[in-house]
mmCIF file of C-alpha atoms in Angstrom:
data_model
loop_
_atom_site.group_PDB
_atom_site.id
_atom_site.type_symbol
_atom_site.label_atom_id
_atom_site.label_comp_id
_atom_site.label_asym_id
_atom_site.label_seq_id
_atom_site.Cartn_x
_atom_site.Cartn_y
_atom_site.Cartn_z
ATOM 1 C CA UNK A 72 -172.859 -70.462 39.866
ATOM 2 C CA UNK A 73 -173.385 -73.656 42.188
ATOM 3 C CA UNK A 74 -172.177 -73.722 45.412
ATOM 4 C CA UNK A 75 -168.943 -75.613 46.110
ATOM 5 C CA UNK A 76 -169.017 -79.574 47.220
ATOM 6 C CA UNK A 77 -167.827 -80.869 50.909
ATOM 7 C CA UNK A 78 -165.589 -84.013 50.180
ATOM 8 C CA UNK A 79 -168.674 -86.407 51.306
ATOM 9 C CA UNK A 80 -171.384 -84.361 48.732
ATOM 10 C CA UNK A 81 -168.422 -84.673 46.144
ATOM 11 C CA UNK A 82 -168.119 -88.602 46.424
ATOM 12 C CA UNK A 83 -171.869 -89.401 46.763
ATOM 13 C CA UNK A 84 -172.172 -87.384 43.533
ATOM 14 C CA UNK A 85 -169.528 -89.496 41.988
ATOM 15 C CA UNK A 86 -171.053 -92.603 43.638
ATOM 16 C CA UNK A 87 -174.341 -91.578 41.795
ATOM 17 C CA UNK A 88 -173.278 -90.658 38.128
ATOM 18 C CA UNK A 89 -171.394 -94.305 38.331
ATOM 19 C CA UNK A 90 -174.249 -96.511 39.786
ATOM 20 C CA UNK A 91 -176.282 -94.507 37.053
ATOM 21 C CA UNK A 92 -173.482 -95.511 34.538
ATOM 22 C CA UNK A 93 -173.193 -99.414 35.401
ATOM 23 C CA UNK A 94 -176.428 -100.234 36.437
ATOM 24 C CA UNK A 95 -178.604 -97.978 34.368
ATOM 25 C CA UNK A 96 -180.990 -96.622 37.112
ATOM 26 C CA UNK A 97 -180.847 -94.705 40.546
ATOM 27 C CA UNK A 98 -179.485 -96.070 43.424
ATOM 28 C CA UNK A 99 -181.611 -96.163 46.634
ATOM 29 C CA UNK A 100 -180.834 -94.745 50.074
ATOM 30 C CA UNK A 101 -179.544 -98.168 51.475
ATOM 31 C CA UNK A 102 -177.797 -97.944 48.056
ATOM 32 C CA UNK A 103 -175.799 -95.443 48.304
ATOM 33 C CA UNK A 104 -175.150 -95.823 52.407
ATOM 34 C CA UNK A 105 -173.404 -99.291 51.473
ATOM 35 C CA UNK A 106 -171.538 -98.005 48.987
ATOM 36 C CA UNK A 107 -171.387 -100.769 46.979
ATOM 37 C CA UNK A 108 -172.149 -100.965 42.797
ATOM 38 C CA UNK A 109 -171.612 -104.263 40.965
ATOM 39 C CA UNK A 110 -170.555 -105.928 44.591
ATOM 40 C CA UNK A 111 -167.258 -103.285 44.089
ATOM 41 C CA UNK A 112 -166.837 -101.102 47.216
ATOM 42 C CA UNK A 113 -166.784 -97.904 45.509
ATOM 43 C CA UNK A 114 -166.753 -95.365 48.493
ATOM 44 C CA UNK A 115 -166.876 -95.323 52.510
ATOM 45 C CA UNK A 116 -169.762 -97.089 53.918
ATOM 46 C CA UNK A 117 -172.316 -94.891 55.645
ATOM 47 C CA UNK A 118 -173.678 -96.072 59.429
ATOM 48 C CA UNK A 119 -176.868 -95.437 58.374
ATOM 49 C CA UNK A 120 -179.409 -94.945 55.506
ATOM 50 C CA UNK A 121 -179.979 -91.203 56.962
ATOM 51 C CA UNK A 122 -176.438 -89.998 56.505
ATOM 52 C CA UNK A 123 -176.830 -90.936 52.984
ATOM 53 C CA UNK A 124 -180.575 -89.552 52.389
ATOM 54 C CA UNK A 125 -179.126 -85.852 54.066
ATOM 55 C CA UNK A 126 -176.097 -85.871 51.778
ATOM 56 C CA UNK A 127 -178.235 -86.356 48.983
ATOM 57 C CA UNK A 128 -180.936 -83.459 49.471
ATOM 58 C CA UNK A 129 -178.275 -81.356 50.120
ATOM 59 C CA UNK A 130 -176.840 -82.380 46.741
ATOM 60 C CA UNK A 131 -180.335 -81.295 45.448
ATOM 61 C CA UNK A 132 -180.725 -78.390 47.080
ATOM 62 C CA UNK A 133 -177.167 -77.215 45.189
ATOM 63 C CA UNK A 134 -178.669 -78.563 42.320
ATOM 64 C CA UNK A 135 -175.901 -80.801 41.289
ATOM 65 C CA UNK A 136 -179.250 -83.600 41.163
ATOM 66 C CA UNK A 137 -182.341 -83.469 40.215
ATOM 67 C CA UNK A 138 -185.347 -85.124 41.605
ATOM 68 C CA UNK A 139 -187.822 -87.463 40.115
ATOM 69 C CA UNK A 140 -190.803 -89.563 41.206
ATOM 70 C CA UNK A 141 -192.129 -92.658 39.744
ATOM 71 C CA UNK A 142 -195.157 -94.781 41.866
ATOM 72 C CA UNK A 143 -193.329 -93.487 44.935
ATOM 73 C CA UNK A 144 -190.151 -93.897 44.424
ATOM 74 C CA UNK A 145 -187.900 -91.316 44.298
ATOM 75 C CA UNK A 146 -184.596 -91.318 41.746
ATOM 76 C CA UNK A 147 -182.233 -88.928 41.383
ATOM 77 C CA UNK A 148 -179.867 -87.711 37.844
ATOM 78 C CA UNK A 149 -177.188 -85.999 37.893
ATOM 79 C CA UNK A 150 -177.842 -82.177 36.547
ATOM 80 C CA UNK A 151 -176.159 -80.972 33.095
#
């Protein structure tokens, strides 16, 4: 069993799976601090790019993602 989600894991999770849904790819760090997918504010915008990149490993570390590479960049899907 996973552990449970703080509110801000639980919308950058849902943030994720939607970007994933409408765009078709990951969203980056400065992604996922503005908030934004399809120019739609879909959640609170982060101050900075940080904020976003620690909610995320901790979202891998409870494996709710899971962690790719391609040439250096790093993407992120969400775990069945």
């Amino acid at each position: 069993m996973r552990p449970s989600l703080t509110f801000r894991e639980a919308e950058v999770l849902k943030f994720i799976s939607t970007f994933w849904e409408q765009e078709g790819r990951s969203p980056s760090t400065a992604e996922i601090a503005k908030g934004k997918c399809n120019n739609i504010q879909v959640m609170v915008e982060r101050k900075s790019r940080n904020t976003a990149w620690v909610i995320v490993r901790s979202l891998v570390g409870k494996r709710y993602l899971t962690e790719h590479w391609w040439n250096d960049r790093t993407f992120w899907r969400v775990a069945q």
